[in-house]
mmCIF file of C-alpha atoms in Angstrom:
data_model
loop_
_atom_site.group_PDB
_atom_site.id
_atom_site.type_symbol
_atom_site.label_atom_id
_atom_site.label_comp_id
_atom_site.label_asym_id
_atom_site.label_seq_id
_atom_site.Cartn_x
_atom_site.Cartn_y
_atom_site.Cartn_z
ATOM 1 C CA UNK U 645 17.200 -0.846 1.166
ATOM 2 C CA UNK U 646 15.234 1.869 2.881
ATOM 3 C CA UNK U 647 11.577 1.564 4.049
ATOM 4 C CA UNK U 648 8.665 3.784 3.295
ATOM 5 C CA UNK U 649 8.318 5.970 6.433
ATOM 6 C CA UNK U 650 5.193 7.621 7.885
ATOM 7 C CA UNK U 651 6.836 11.107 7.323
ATOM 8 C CA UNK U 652 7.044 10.253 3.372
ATOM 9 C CA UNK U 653 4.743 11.431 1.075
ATOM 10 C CA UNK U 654 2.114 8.671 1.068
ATOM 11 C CA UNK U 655 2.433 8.192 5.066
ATOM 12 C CA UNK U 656 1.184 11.949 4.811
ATOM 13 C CA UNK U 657 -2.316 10.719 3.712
ATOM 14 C CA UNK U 658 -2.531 7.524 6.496
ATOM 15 C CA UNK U 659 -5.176 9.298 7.874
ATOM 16 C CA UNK U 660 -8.213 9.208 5.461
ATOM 17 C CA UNK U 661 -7.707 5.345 5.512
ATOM 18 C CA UNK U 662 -7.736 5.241 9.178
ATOM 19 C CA UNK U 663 -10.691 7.188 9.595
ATOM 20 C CA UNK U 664 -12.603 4.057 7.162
ATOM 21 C CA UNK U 665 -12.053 2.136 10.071
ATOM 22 C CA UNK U 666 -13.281 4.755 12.669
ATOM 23 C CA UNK U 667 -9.453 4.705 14.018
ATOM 24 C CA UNK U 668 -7.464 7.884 14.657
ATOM 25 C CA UNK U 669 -4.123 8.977 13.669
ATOM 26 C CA UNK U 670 -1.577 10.651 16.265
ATOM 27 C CA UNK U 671 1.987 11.993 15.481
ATOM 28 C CA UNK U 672 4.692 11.692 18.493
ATOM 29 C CA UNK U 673 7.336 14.367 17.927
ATOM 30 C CA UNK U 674 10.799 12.871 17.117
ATOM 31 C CA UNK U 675 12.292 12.890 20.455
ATOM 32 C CA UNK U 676 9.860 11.262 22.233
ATOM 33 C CA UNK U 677 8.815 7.374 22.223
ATOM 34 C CA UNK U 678 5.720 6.097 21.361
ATOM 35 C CA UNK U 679 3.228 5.606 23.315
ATOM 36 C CA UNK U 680 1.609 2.214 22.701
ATOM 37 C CA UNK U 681 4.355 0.750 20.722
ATOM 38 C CA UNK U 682 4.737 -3.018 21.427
ATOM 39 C CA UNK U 683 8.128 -3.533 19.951
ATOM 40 C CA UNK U 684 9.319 -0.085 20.730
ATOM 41 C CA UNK U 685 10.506 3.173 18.554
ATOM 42 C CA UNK U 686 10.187 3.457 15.894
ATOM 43 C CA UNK U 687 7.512 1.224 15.647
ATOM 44 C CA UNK U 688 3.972 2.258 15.629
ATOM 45 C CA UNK U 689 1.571 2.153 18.845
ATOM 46 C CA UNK U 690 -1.696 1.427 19.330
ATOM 47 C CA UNK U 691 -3.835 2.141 22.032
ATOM 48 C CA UNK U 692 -7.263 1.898 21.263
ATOM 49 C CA UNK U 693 -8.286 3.249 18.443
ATOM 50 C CA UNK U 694 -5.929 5.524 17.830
ATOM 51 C CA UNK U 695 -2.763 4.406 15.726
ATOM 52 C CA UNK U 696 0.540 6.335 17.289
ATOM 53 C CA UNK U 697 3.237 6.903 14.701
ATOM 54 C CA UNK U 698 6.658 9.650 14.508
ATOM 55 C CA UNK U 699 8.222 10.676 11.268
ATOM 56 C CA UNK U 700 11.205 8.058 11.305
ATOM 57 C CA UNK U 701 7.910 4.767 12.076
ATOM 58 C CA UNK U 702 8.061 2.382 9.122
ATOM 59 C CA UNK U 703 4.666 2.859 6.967
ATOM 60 C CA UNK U 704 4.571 -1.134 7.058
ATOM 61 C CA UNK U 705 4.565 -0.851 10.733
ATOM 62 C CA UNK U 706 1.715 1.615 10.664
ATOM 63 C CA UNK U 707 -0.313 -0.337 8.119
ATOM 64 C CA UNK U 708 0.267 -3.692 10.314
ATOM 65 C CA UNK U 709 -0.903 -2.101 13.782
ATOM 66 C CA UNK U 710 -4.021 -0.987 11.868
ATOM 67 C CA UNK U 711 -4.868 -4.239 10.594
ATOM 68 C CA UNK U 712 -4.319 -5.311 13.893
ATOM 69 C CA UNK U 713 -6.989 -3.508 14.895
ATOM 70 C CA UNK U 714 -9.207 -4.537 12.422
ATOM 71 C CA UNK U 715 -8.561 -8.101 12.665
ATOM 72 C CA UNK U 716 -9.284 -8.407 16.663
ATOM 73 C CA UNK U 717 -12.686 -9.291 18.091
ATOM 74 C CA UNK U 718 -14.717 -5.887 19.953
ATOM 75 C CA UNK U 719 -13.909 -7.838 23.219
ATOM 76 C CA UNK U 720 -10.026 -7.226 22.419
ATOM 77 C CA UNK U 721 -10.137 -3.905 20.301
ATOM 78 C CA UNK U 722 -11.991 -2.287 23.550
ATOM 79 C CA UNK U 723 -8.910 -3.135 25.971
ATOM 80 C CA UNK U 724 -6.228 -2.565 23.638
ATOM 81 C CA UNK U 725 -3.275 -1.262 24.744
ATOM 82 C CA UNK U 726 0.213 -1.735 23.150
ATOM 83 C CA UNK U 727 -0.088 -5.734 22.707
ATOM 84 C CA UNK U 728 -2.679 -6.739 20.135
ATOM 85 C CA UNK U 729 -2.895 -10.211 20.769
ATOM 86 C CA UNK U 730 -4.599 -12.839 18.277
ATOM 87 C CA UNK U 731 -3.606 -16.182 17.434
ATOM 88 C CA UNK U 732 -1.619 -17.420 14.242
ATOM 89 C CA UNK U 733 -4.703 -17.599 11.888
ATOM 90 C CA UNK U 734 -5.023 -14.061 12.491
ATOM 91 C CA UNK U 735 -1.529 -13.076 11.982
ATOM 92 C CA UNK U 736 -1.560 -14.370 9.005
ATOM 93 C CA UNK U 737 -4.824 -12.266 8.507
ATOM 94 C CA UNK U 738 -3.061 -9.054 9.548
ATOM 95 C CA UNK U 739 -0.233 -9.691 6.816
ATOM 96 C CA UNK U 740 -2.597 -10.642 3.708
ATOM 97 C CA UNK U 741 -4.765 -7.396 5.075
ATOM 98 C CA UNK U 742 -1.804 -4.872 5.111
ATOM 99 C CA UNK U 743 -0.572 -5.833 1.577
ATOM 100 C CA UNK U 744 -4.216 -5.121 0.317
ATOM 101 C CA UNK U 745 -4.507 -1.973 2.061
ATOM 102 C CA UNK U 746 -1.315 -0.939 0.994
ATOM 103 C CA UNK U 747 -2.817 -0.754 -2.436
ATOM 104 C CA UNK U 748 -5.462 2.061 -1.318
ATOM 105 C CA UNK U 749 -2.520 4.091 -0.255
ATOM 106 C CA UNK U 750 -1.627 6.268 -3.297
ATOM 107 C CA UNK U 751 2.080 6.186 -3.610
ATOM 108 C CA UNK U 752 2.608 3.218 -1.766
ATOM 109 C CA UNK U 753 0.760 -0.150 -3.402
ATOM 110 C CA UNK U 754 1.735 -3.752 -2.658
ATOM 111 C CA UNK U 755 4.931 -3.836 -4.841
ATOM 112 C CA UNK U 756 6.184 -1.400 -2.379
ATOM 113 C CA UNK U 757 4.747 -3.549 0.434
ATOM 114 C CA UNK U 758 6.370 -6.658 -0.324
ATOM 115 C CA UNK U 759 9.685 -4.955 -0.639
ATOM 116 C CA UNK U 760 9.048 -3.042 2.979
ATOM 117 C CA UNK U 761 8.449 -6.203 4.379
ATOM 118 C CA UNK U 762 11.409 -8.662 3.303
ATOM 119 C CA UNK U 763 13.891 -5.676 3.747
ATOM 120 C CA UNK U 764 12.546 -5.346 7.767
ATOM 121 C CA UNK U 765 12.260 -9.320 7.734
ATOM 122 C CA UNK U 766 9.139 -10.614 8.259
ATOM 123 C CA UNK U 767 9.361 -14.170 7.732
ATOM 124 C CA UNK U 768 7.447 -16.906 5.475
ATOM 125 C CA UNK U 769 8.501 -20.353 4.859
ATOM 126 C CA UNK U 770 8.448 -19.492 0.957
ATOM 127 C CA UNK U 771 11.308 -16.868 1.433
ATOM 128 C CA UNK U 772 9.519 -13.598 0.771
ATOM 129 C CA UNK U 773 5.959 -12.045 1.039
ATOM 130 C CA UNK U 774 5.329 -11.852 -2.225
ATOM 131 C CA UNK U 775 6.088 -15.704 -2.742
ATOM 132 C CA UNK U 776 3.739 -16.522 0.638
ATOM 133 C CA UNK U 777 0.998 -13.878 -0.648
ATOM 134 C CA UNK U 778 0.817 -15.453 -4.200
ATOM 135 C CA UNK U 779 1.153 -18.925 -3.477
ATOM 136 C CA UNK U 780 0.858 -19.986 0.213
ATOM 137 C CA UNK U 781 -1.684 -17.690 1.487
ATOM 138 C CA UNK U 782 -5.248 -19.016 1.119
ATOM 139 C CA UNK U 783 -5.825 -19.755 4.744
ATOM 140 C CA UNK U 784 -5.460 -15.867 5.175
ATOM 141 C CA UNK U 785 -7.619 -14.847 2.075
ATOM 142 C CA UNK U 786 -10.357 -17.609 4.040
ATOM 143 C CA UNK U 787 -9.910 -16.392 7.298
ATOM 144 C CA UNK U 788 -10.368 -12.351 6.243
ATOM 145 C CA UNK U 789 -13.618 -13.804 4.040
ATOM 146 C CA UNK U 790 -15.183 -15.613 7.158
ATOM 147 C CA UNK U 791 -14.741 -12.323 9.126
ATOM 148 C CA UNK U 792 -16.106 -10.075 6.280
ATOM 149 C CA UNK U 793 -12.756 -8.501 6.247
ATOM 150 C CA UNK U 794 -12.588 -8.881 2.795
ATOM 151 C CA UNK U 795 -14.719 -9.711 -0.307
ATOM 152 C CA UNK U 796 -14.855 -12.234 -2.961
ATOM 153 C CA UNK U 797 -12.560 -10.173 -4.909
ATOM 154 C CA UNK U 798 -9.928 -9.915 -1.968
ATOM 155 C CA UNK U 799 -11.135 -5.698 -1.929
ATOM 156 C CA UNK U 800 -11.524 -4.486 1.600
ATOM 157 C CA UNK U 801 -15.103 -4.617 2.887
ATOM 158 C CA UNK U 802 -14.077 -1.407 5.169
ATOM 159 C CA UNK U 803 -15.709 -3.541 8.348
ATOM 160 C CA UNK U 804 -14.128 -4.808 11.407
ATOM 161 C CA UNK U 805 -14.058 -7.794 12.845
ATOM 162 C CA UNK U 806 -16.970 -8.167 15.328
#
């Protein structure tokens, strides 16, 4: 199965939900790496707050780097370049946050997520991210709550973490 890329149409729009979170879009042309880019092309960098993606960087990728971002502590986001950091709690944040977001993507949505995700293989002990996001994943819904990350109705609260 293929995954949604940045240069498909809903990666075309990435931008206007970065810019909720006061974070910056930049492309890389094809030939060149990424800047930023902990695992390497054609994964997405971050350096700062600006989110570093080419035409052939998984959308998942993208949307995971940006919550990232938004998950971290000032202290971290303010020397953040390439490695994000953060503990397991807040993995687990960053994955519950990016299949939310995904649904304020038009075009994309968390169906699409969940499929993204198992295809590249991220791995939960339930055996897909829709089976860890349904039943396995309150610690992340709690965690995202405590930080304001999310509200009571698991919509984004548009904040970062302080």
């Amino acid at each position: 199965m293929t995954v949604l890329l940045c240069a498909d149409k809903p990666g075309k729009t990435l931008d206007r939900l970065l810019e909720r979170y006061a974070m910056h879009l930049q492309w890389v042309a094809d030939d060149h790496p990424i800047p930023g880019s902990h695992f390497g092309d054609p994964e997405a960098g971050l350096i700062g707050n600006t989110l570093l993606v080419r035409n052939d960087t998984p959308l998942h990728s993208a949307f995971h780097e940006t919550c990232h971002y938004i998950c971290m502590d000032d202290q971290r986001r303010q020397a953040l370049h390439t490695d994000a950091g953060g503990d397991y709690d807040e993995e687990n944040g960053v994955c519950y946050l990016q299949i939310l977001l995904a649904d304020q993507l038009p075009g994309f949505g968390r169906e699409r997520m969940f499929r993204d995700m198992d295809a590249w293989g991220y791995s939960f002990r339930l055996g897909s991210s829709r089976a860890w996001f349904e039943n396995d994943a309150e610690d992340a819904r709690t965690w995202l709550m405590h930080y304001h990350l999310i509200d009571e109705h698991q919509q984004p609260t548009w904040k970062l973490r302080k």
